[in-house]
PDB file of C-alpha atoms and ligand atoms in Angstrom:
ATOM      1  CA  MET A   1       3.624  -1.647 -25.618  1.00 95.00           C
ATOM      2  CA  MET A   2       2.502  -0.374 -22.230  1.00 98.00           C
ATOM      3  CA  THR A   3       2.919  -2.423 -19.119  1.00 98.00           C
ATOM      4  CA  PHE A   4       0.677  -1.951 -16.125  1.00 98.00           C
ATOM      5  CA  ALA A   5       1.507  -3.474 -12.667  1.00 98.00           C
ATOM      6  CA  LEU A   6      -1.168  -4.496 -10.307  1.00 97.00           C
ATOM      7  CA  SER A   7      -1.535  -6.710  -7.222  1.00 97.00           C
ATOM      8  CA  LYS A   8      -4.076  -9.366  -6.316  1.00 93.00           C
ATOM      9  CA  GLY A   9      -5.368  -9.122  -2.777  1.00 91.00           C
ATOM     10  CA  ARG A  10      -7.123  -6.235  -1.161  1.00 93.00           C
ATOM     11  CA  ILE A  11      -6.822  -3.517  -3.814  1.00 95.00           C
ATOM     12  CA  PHE A  12      -7.644  -5.918  -6.625  1.00 93.00           C
ATOM     13  CA  ASP A  13     -11.423  -6.176  -6.256  1.00 94.00           C
ATOM     14  CA  GLU A  14     -11.748  -2.459  -6.653  1.00 97.00           C
ATOM     15  CA  ALA A  15      -8.976  -2.066  -9.195  1.00 97.00           C
ATOM     16  CA  LEU A  16     -10.563  -4.411 -11.730  1.00 96.00           C
ATOM     17  CA  PRO A  17     -13.797  -2.389 -12.199  1.00 97.00           C
ATOM     18  CA  LEU A  18     -11.708   0.769 -12.295  1.00 98.00           C
ATOM     19  CA  LEU A  19      -9.591  -0.674 -15.098  1.00 98.00           C
ATOM     20  CA  LYS A  20     -12.808  -1.673 -16.917  1.00 97.00           C
ATOM     21  CA  SER A  21     -14.053   1.903 -16.579  1.00 97.00           C
ATOM     22  CA  VAL A  22     -10.958   3.197 -18.322  1.00 98.00           C
ATOM     23  CA  GLY A  23     -11.414   0.604 -21.079  1.00 98.00           C
ATOM     24  CA  ILE A  24      -8.997  -2.100 -19.955  1.00 98.00           C
ATOM     25  CA  THR A  25     -10.219  -5.688 -19.680  1.00 98.00           C
ATOM     26  CA  PRO A  26      -7.905  -8.657 -19.071  1.00 97.00           C
ATOM     27  CA  LEU A  27      -8.208 -11.391 -21.714  1.00 97.00           C
ATOM     28  CA  GLU A  28      -8.191 -14.075 -19.022  1.00 94.00           C
ATOM     29  CA  SER A  29      -9.636 -13.884 -15.523  1.00 90.00           C
ATOM     30  CA  PRO A  30      -6.728 -12.784 -13.248  1.00 87.00           C
ATOM     31  CA  GLU A  31      -8.497 -14.636 -10.397  1.00 86.00           C
ATOM     32  CA  SER A  32      -8.293 -18.016 -11.954  1.00 90.00           C
ATOM     33  CA  SER A  33      -5.244 -17.637 -14.223  1.00 92.00           C
ATOM     34  CA  ARG A  34      -1.862 -18.422 -12.806  1.00 94.00           C
ATOM     35  CA  LYS A  35      -0.141 -16.316 -15.401  1.00 96.00           C
ATOM     36  CA  LEU A  36       1.731 -13.298 -14.141  1.00 97.00           C
ATOM     37  CA  ILE A  37       1.550 -11.460 -17.483  1.00 97.00           C
ATOM     38  CA  LEU A  38      -1.976 -10.984 -18.836  1.00 97.00           C
ATOM     39  CA  GLY A  39      -2.932  -9.630 -22.190  1.00 98.00           C
ATOM     40  CA  THR A  40      -5.844  -7.226 -22.361  1.00 98.00           C
ATOM     41  CA  ASN A  41      -8.455  -6.093 -24.851  1.00 98.00           C
ATOM     42  CA  ARG A  42      -5.949  -3.331 -25.762  1.00 98.00           C
ATOM     43  CA  PRO A  43      -3.265  -4.913 -27.910  1.00 98.00           C
ATOM     44  CA  ASP A  44      -0.845  -2.202 -26.755  1.00 97.00           C
ATOM     45  CA  LEU A  45      -1.329  -2.870 -23.007  1.00 98.00           C
ATOM     46  CA  ARG A  46      -0.433  -5.855 -20.760  1.00 98.00           C
ATOM     47  CA  LEU A  47      -0.917  -6.396 -17.066  1.00 98.00           C
ATOM     48  CA  LEU A  48       1.710  -7.682 -14.621  1.00 98.00           C
ATOM     49  CA  ILE A  49       0.454  -9.409 -11.481  1.00 97.00           C
ATOM     50  CA  VAL A  50       2.906  -8.685  -8.624  1.00 97.00           C
ATOM     51  CA  ARG A  51       2.899  -8.483  -4.864  1.00 97.00           C
ATOM     52  CA  ALA A  52       1.349  -5.250  -3.505  1.00 97.00           C
ATOM     53  CA  SER A  53       4.628  -4.085  -1.972  1.00 97.00           C
ATOM     54  CA  ASP A  54       6.510  -4.864  -5.206  1.00 98.00           C
ATOM     55  CA  VAL A  55       4.381  -2.638  -7.463  1.00 98.00           C
ATOM     56  CA  PRO A  56       6.459   0.533  -6.851  1.00 98.00           C
ATOM     57  CA  THR A  57       9.690  -1.458  -7.556  1.00 98.00           C
ATOM     58  CA  TYR A  58       8.490  -2.683 -10.971  1.00 98.00           C
ATOM     59  CA  VAL A  59       7.435   0.882 -11.882  1.00 98.00           C
ATOM     60  CA  GLN A  60      10.565   2.554 -10.432  1.00 98.00           C
ATOM     61  CA  TYR A  61      12.855   0.311 -12.583  1.00 98.00           C
ATOM     62  CA  GLY A  62      10.699   0.809 -15.637  1.00 98.00           C
ATOM     63  CA  ALA A  63       9.758  -2.921 -15.889  1.00 98.00           C
ATOM     64  CA  ALA A  64       6.231  -1.532 -15.777  1.00 98.00           C
ATOM     65  CA  ASP A  65       5.250   1.905 -17.028  1.00 98.00           C
ATOM     66  CA  MET A  66       2.407   2.364 -14.622  1.00 98.00           C
ATOM     67  CA  GLY A  67       0.739   0.653 -11.726  1.00 98.00           C
ATOM     68  CA  ILE A  68      -1.595   0.849  -8.712  1.00 98.00           C
ATOM     69  CA  ALA A  69       0.060   1.007  -5.317  1.00 98.00           C
ATOM     70  CA  GLY A  70      -1.149   1.805  -1.769  1.00 98.00           C
ATOM     71  CA  ALA A  71      -0.056   5.103  -0.218  1.00 98.00           C
ATOM     72  CA  ASP A  72       1.166   2.955   2.699  1.00 98.00           C
ATOM     73  CA  VAL A  73       3.685   1.135   0.465  1.00 98.00           C
ATOM     74  CA  LEU A  74       4.720   4.382  -1.305  1.00 98.00           C
ATOM     75  CA  THR A  75       5.343   6.226   1.985  1.00 98.00           C
ATOM     76  CA  GLU A  76       7.237   3.294   3.459  1.00 98.00           C
ATOM     77  CA  GLN A  77       9.427   2.640   0.445  1.00 98.00           C
ATOM     78  CA  GLY A  78       9.827   6.150  -1.003  1.00 96.00           C
ATOM     79  CA  ASN A  79       8.752   7.240  -4.459  1.00 94.00           C
ATOM     80  CA  GLU A  80      12.034   7.793  -6.278  1.00 96.00           C
ATOM     81  CA  GLY A  81      11.622   7.780 -10.038  1.00 98.00           C
ATOM     82  CA  LEU A  82       7.848   7.811  -9.737  1.00 98.00           C
ATOM     83  CA  VAL A  83       5.085  10.313 -10.267  1.00 98.00           C
ATOM     84  CA  GLN A  84       1.787   9.859  -8.452  1.00 98.00           C
ATOM     85  CA  PRO A  85      -0.694  11.783 -10.620  1.00 96.00           C
ATOM     86  CA  VAL A  86      -3.967  10.374  -9.302  1.00 98.00           C
ATOM     87  CA  ASP A  87      -5.457   9.325  -6.000  1.00 98.00           C
ATOM     88  CA  LEU A  88      -7.706   6.505  -7.116  1.00 98.00           C
ATOM     89  CA  GLY A  89      -9.864   6.557  -4.037  1.00 98.00           C
ATOM     90  CA  ILE A  90      -9.824   2.726  -3.700  1.00 98.00           C
ATOM     91  CA  GLY A  91      -8.203   0.487  -1.124  1.00 98.00           C
ATOM     92  CA  LYS A  92      -9.134   3.000   1.580  1.00 98.00           C
ATOM     93  CA  CYS A  93      -7.988   2.384   5.125  1.00 98.00           C
ATOM     94  CA  ARG A  94      -5.825   4.105   7.692  1.00 98.00           C
ATOM     95  CA  MET A  95      -2.404   3.600   9.240  1.00 98.00           C
ATOM     96  CA  SER A  96      -2.846   3.402  12.975  1.00 98.00           C
ATOM     97  CA  VAL A  97      -1.248   2.578  16.312  1.00 98.00           C
ATOM     98  CA  ALA A  98      -3.007  -0.201  18.168  1.00 98.00           C
ATOM     99  CA  VAL A  99      -2.468  -1.642  21.689  1.00 98.00           C
ATOM    100  CA  PRO A 100      -4.004  -4.300  23.935  1.00 98.00           C
ATOM    101  CA  GLU A 101      -7.509  -3.227  25.141  1.00 97.00           C
ATOM    102  CA  GLY A 102      -6.418  -2.869  28.794  1.00 96.00           C
ATOM    103  CA  LEU A 103      -3.340  -0.741  28.142  1.00 96.00           C
ATOM    104  CA  ASP A 104      -3.236   2.986  28.857  1.00 95.00           C
ATOM    105  CA  TYR A 105      -1.439   4.228  25.768  1.00 96.00           C
ATOM    106  CA  GLN A 106      -1.078   7.876  26.876  1.00 94.00           C
ATOM    107  CA  THR A 107       0.601   6.864  30.093  1.00 93.00           C
ATOM    108  CA  LEU A 108       2.882   4.449  28.234  1.00 94.00           C
ATOM    109  CA  VAL A 109       4.125   7.098  25.821  1.00 94.00           C
ATOM    110  CA  GLN A 110       4.175   9.972  28.400  1.00 88.00           C
ATOM    111  CA  ARG A 111       6.551   8.501  30.848  1.00 65.00           C
ATOM    112  CA  GLY A 112       9.231   8.533  28.232  1.00 68.00           C
ATOM    113  CA  ALA A 113      10.047   4.863  28.454  1.00 78.00           C
ATOM    114  CA  ARG A 114      11.251   3.061  25.383  1.00 94.00           C
ATOM    115  CA  ILE A 115       8.412   1.177  23.738  1.00 97.00           C
ATOM    116  CA  ARG A 116       8.617  -1.826  21.463  1.00 98.00           C
ATOM    117  CA  VAL A 117       6.754  -1.414  18.196  1.00 98.00           C
ATOM    118  CA  ALA A 118       6.020  -4.318  15.865  1.00 98.00           C
ATOM    119  CA  THR A 119       5.213  -3.447  12.277  1.00 98.00           C
ATOM    120  CA  LYS A 120       5.666  -4.103   8.614  1.00 98.00           C
ATOM    121  CA  TYR A 121       6.027  -0.309   8.246  1.00 98.00           C
ATOM    122  CA  VAL A 122       9.235   0.477  10.145  1.00 98.00           C
ATOM    123  CA  ASN A 123       9.942   3.762   8.352  1.00 98.00           C
ATOM    124  CA  ILE A 124       6.449   5.118   8.916  1.00 98.00           C
ATOM    125  CA  ALA A 125       6.538   4.009  12.531  1.00 98.00           C
ATOM    126  CA  ARG A 126      10.004   5.510  13.145  1.00 98.00           C
ATOM    127  CA  THR A 127       8.951   8.877  11.703  1.00 98.00           C
ATOM    128  CA  HIS A 128       5.673   8.910  13.681  1.00 98.00           C
ATOM    129  CA  PHE A 129       7.234   8.197  17.051  1.00 97.00           C
ATOM    130  CA  ALA A 130      10.232  10.437  16.475  1.00 95.00           C
ATOM    131  CA  ALA A 131       7.801  13.345  15.856  1.00 93.00           C
ATOM    132  CA  LYS A 132       6.116  12.528  19.211  1.00 93.00           C
ATOM    133  CA  GLY A 133       9.468  12.331  20.938  1.00 93.00           C
ATOM    134  CA  VAL A 134       8.916   8.663  21.885  1.00 96.00           C
ATOM    135  CA  HIS A 135      11.849   6.310  21.867  1.00 96.00           C
ATOM    136  CA  VAL A 136      11.128   3.060  20.089  1.00 97.00           C
ATOM    137  CA  ASP A 137      12.625  -0.283  19.376  1.00 98.00           C
ATOM    138  CA  LEU A 138      11.279  -1.336  16.035  1.00 98.00           C
ATOM    139  CA  ILE A 139      10.545  -4.972  15.332  1.00 98.00           C
ATOM    140  CA  LYS A 140      10.026  -5.752  11.633  1.00 98.00           C
ATOM    141  CA  LEU A 141       7.254  -8.256  10.876  1.00 98.00           C
ATOM    142  CA  TYR A 142       5.836  -9.384   7.507  1.00 97.00           C
ATOM    143  CA  GLY A 143       2.250 -10.082   8.572  1.00 96.00           C
ATOM    144  CA  SER A 144      -0.248 -10.897  11.393  1.00 97.00           C
ATOM    145  CA  MET A 145       1.068  -7.922  13.422  1.00 98.00           C
ATOM    146  CA  GLU A 146      -1.949  -8.276  15.814  1.00 98.00           C
ATOM    147  CA  LEU A 147      -0.291 -11.265  17.396  1.00 98.00           C
ATOM    148  CA  ALA A 148       2.867  -9.437  18.594  1.00 98.00           C
ATOM    149  CA  PRO A 149       1.406  -7.550  21.660  1.00 98.00           C
ATOM    150  CA  LEU A 150      -0.555 -10.690  22.707  1.00 97.00           C
ATOM    151  CA  VAL A 151       2.583 -12.744  23.220  1.00 97.00           C
ATOM    152  CA  GLY A 152       4.891 -10.006  24.548  1.00 97.00           C
ATOM    153  CA  LEU A 153       6.846  -9.447  21.380  1.00 98.00           C
ATOM    154  CA  ALA A 154       5.902  -5.751  21.319  1.00 98.00           C
ATOM    155  CA  ASP A 155       3.945  -3.124  23.371  1.00 97.00           C
ATOM    156  CA  VAL A 156       2.190  -1.643  20.372  1.00 98.00           C
ATOM    157  CA  ILE A 157       1.735  -2.272  16.628  1.00 98.00           C
ATOM    158  CA  VAL A 158       1.522   0.049  13.671  1.00 98.00           C
ATOM    159  CA  ASP A 159      -0.708  -1.417  10.992  1.00 98.00           C
ATOM    160  CA  LEU A 160      -3.488  -0.745   8.484  1.00 98.00           C
ATOM    161  CA  VAL A 161      -6.996  -0.672   9.855  1.00 98.00           C
ATOM    162  CA  SER A 162     -10.216  -0.567   7.918  1.00 97.00           C
ATOM    163  CA  THR A 163     -13.150  -1.835  10.023  1.00 97.00           C
ATOM    164  CA  GLY A 164     -11.143  -2.615  13.154  1.00 97.00           C
ATOM    165  CA  GLY A 165     -12.608  -6.110  13.165  1.00 97.00           C
ATOM    166  CA  THR A 166      -9.260  -7.891  13.209  1.00 97.00           C
ATOM    167  CA  LEU A 167      -7.999  -5.700  16.083  1.00 98.00           C
ATOM    168  CA  LYS A 168     -11.145  -6.320  18.073  1.00 98.00           C
ATOM    169  CA  ALA A 169     -11.038 -10.078  17.441  1.00 98.00           C
ATOM    170  CA  ASN A 170      -7.580 -10.095  18.979  1.00 98.00           C
ATOM    171  CA  GLY A 171      -8.315  -7.868  21.993  1.00 98.00           C
ATOM    172  CA  LEU A 172      -6.634  -4.802  20.549  1.00 98.00           C
ATOM    173  CA  LYS A 173      -7.817  -1.202  20.233  1.00 98.00           C
ATOM    174  CA  GLU A 174      -6.851   1.590  17.843  1.00 98.00           C
ATOM    175  CA  VAL A 175      -5.347   4.499  19.814  1.00 98.00           C
ATOM    176  CA  GLU A 176      -3.784   6.858  17.230  1.00 98.00           C
ATOM    177  CA  LYS A 177      -4.339   7.460  13.531  1.00 98.00           C
ATOM    178  CA  ILE A 178      -1.109   8.144  11.664  1.00 98.00           C
ATOM    179  CA  SER A 179      -2.480   8.712   8.169  1.00 98.00           C
ATOM    180  CA  GLU A 180      -5.320   8.035   5.728  1.00 98.00           C
ATOM    181  CA  VAL A 181      -4.382   5.465   3.073  1.00 98.00           C
ATOM    182  CA  SER A 182      -5.742   4.951  -0.402  1.00 98.00           C
ATOM    183  CA  ALA A 183      -4.405   3.476  -3.659  1.00 98.00           C
ATOM    184  CA  ARG A 184      -2.543   5.734  -6.078  1.00 98.00           C
ATOM    185  CA  LEU A 185      -1.830   5.557  -9.846  1.00 98.00           C
ATOM    186  CA  ILE A 186       1.968   5.595 -10.175  1.00 98.00           C
ATOM    187  CA  VAL A 187       3.898   6.202 -13.347  1.00 98.00           C
ATOM    188  CA  ASN A 188       7.577   5.826 -14.196  1.00 98.00           C
ATOM    189  CA  GLN A 189       8.962   9.330 -14.431  1.00 98.00           C
ATOM    190  CA  ALA A 190      11.470   8.600 -17.234  1.00 98.00           C
ATOM    191  CA  ALA A 191       8.881   6.765 -19.356  1.00 98.00           C
ATOM    192  CA  LEU A 192       6.545   9.755 -18.940  1.00 98.00           C
ATOM    193  CA  LYS A 193       9.230  12.039 -20.331  1.00 98.00           C
ATOM    194  CA  THR A 194      10.168   9.866 -23.276  1.00 98.00           C
ATOM    195  CA  ARG A 195       6.710   8.477 -24.199  1.00 98.00           C
ATOM    196  CA  PRO A 196       4.124  11.036 -23.022  1.00 98.00           C
ATOM    197  CA  GLU A 197       1.979  10.366 -26.075  1.00 97.00           C
ATOM    198  CA  SER A 198       1.298   6.844 -24.974  1.00 96.00           C
ATOM    199  CA  LEU A 199       1.093   7.384 -21.147  1.00 98.00           C
ATOM    200  CA  ARG A 200      -0.625  10.779 -20.758  1.00 98.00           C
ATOM    201  CA  PRO A 201      -3.933   9.781 -22.356  1.00 98.00           C
ATOM    202  CA  LEU A 202      -4.316   6.818 -19.960  1.00 98.00           C
ATOM    203  CA  MET A 203      -3.347   8.933 -16.973  1.00 98.00           C
ATOM    204  CA  ASP A 204      -5.966  11.517 -18.000  1.00 98.00           C
ATOM    205  CA  THR A 205      -8.595   8.807 -18.414  1.00 98.00           C
ATOM    206  CA  PHE A 206      -7.925   7.563 -14.901  1.00 98.00           C
ATOM    207  CA  ALA A 207      -8.177  11.103 -13.518  1.00 98.00           C
ATOM    208  CA  LYS A 208     -11.523  11.586 -15.274  1.00 98.00           C
ATOM    209  CA  ALA A 209     -12.854   8.187 -14.129  1.00 98.00           C
ATOM    210  CA  VAL A 210     -12.269   8.913 -10.450  1.00 97.00           C
ATOM    211  CA  GLY A 211     -12.793  12.675 -10.562  1.00 90.00           C
TER     212      GLY A 211
HETATM  213  P1  ATP B   1       0.187 -10.123   1.525  1.00 64.03           P
HETATM  214  O1  ATP B   1      -1.201  -9.934   2.162  1.00 64.03           O
HETATM  215  O2  ATP B   1       0.200 -10.960   0.348  1.00 64.03           O
HETATM  216  O3  ATP B   1       1.273 -10.354   2.504  1.00 64.03           O
HETATM  217  P2  ATP B   1       0.062  -7.327   1.296  1.00 64.03           P
HETATM  218  O4  ATP B   1      -0.349  -7.269   2.706  1.00 64.03           O
HETATM  219  O5  ATP B   1       1.084  -6.376   0.811  1.00 64.03           O
HETATM  220  O6  ATP B   1       0.590  -8.711   0.879  1.00 64.03           O
HETATM  221  P3  ATP B   1      -2.723  -6.906   0.696  1.00 64.03           P
HETATM  222  O7  ATP B   1      -3.103  -7.491   2.014  1.00 64.03           O
HETATM  223  O8  ATP B   1      -3.481  -7.318  -0.509  1.00 64.03           O
HETATM  224  O9  ATP B   1      -1.166  -7.202   0.339  1.00 64.03           O
HETATM  225  O10 ATP B   1      -2.776  -5.376   0.801  1.00 64.03           O
HETATM  226  C1  ATP B   1      -2.504  -4.565  -0.299  1.00 64.03           C
HETATM  227  C2  ATP B   1      -2.854  -3.144  -0.036  1.00 64.03           C
HETATM  228  O11 ATP B   1      -4.265  -3.003   0.276  1.00 64.03           O
HETATM  229  C3  ATP B   1      -2.223  -2.464   1.165  1.00 64.03           C
HETATM  230  O12 ATP B   1      -0.908  -2.089   0.874  1.00 64.03           O
HETATM  231  C4  ATP B   1      -3.137  -1.271   1.387  1.00 64.03           C
HETATM  232  O13 ATP B   1      -2.740  -0.191   0.542  1.00 64.03           O
HETATM  233  C5  ATP B   1      -4.474  -1.826   0.936  1.00 64.03           C
HETATM  234  N1  ATP B   1      -5.463  -2.031   2.003  1.00 64.03           N
HETATM  235  C6  ATP B   1      -6.698  -1.526   2.133  1.00 64.03           C
HETATM  236  N2  ATP B   1      -7.323  -1.898   3.270  1.00 64.03           N
HETATM  237  C7  ATP B   1      -6.493  -2.672   3.934  1.00 64.03           C
HETATM  238  C8  ATP B   1      -6.528  -3.390   5.197  1.00 64.03           C
HETATM  239  N3  ATP B   1      -7.586  -3.307   5.977  1.00 64.03           N
HETATM  240  N4  ATP B   1      -5.480  -4.069   5.540  1.00 64.03           N
HETATM  241  C9  ATP B   1      -4.400  -4.180   4.713  1.00 64.03           C
HETATM  242  N5  ATP B   1      -4.298  -3.529   3.560  1.00 64.03           N
HETATM  243  C10 ATP B   1      -5.312  -2.782   3.119  1.00 64.03           C
HETATM  244 MG1   MG B   2      -2.030  -8.402   3.607  1.00 64.03          MG
END
């Protein structure tokens, strides 16, 4: 049996057609079903529905053999015990720094003052500002980062941006791109060593489907 971890939410709408294109169709609609383990048309393959940021954890511990995870989550959490053979080219966005529209970001970071950064991605933010030589106080949030600068919780945020619509709606502007983000196929390293005959063909099919 092969177990494949996947999240509902933003990656899902693009992941489902991609799964179909590699010959995997859930037996029940994941949108309407409340089940967290779904059978598929392939008797040897089941899907786990988990939180986006939990996908690498399930695959790292071998509870799932494979999964789809955003590069944002993988960079933030590390990829110990994982291989990332394919960039799936879905869930595209960028990791950026954003500030209130009226704020002069260059001046803020030049004068060497400590800045307060609110983000879900504290490791990515720490690395980014350390490389720029900017001192930061990191404030960990779990969502709605856009709110933080509006109410004085932070000077800047580090968050994912796709259209910029949410930033704009909240009077924020993107001032620095940290990295491009897309979803990756991830595979448990140990499972790949012990059961290459069952995992390799599916990895190759994904590579061909997006190549
Ligand atoms: P939740 O929204 O349930 O708190 P989450 O934020 O981890 O959890 P999603 O919002 O579904 O889950 O995001 C999942 C992934 O989608 C992200 O980790 C990222 O890789 C990708 N993604 C693509 N575009 C965006 C975007 N504009 N904003 C957020 N995530 C995006
Ligand atoms: Mg979200």
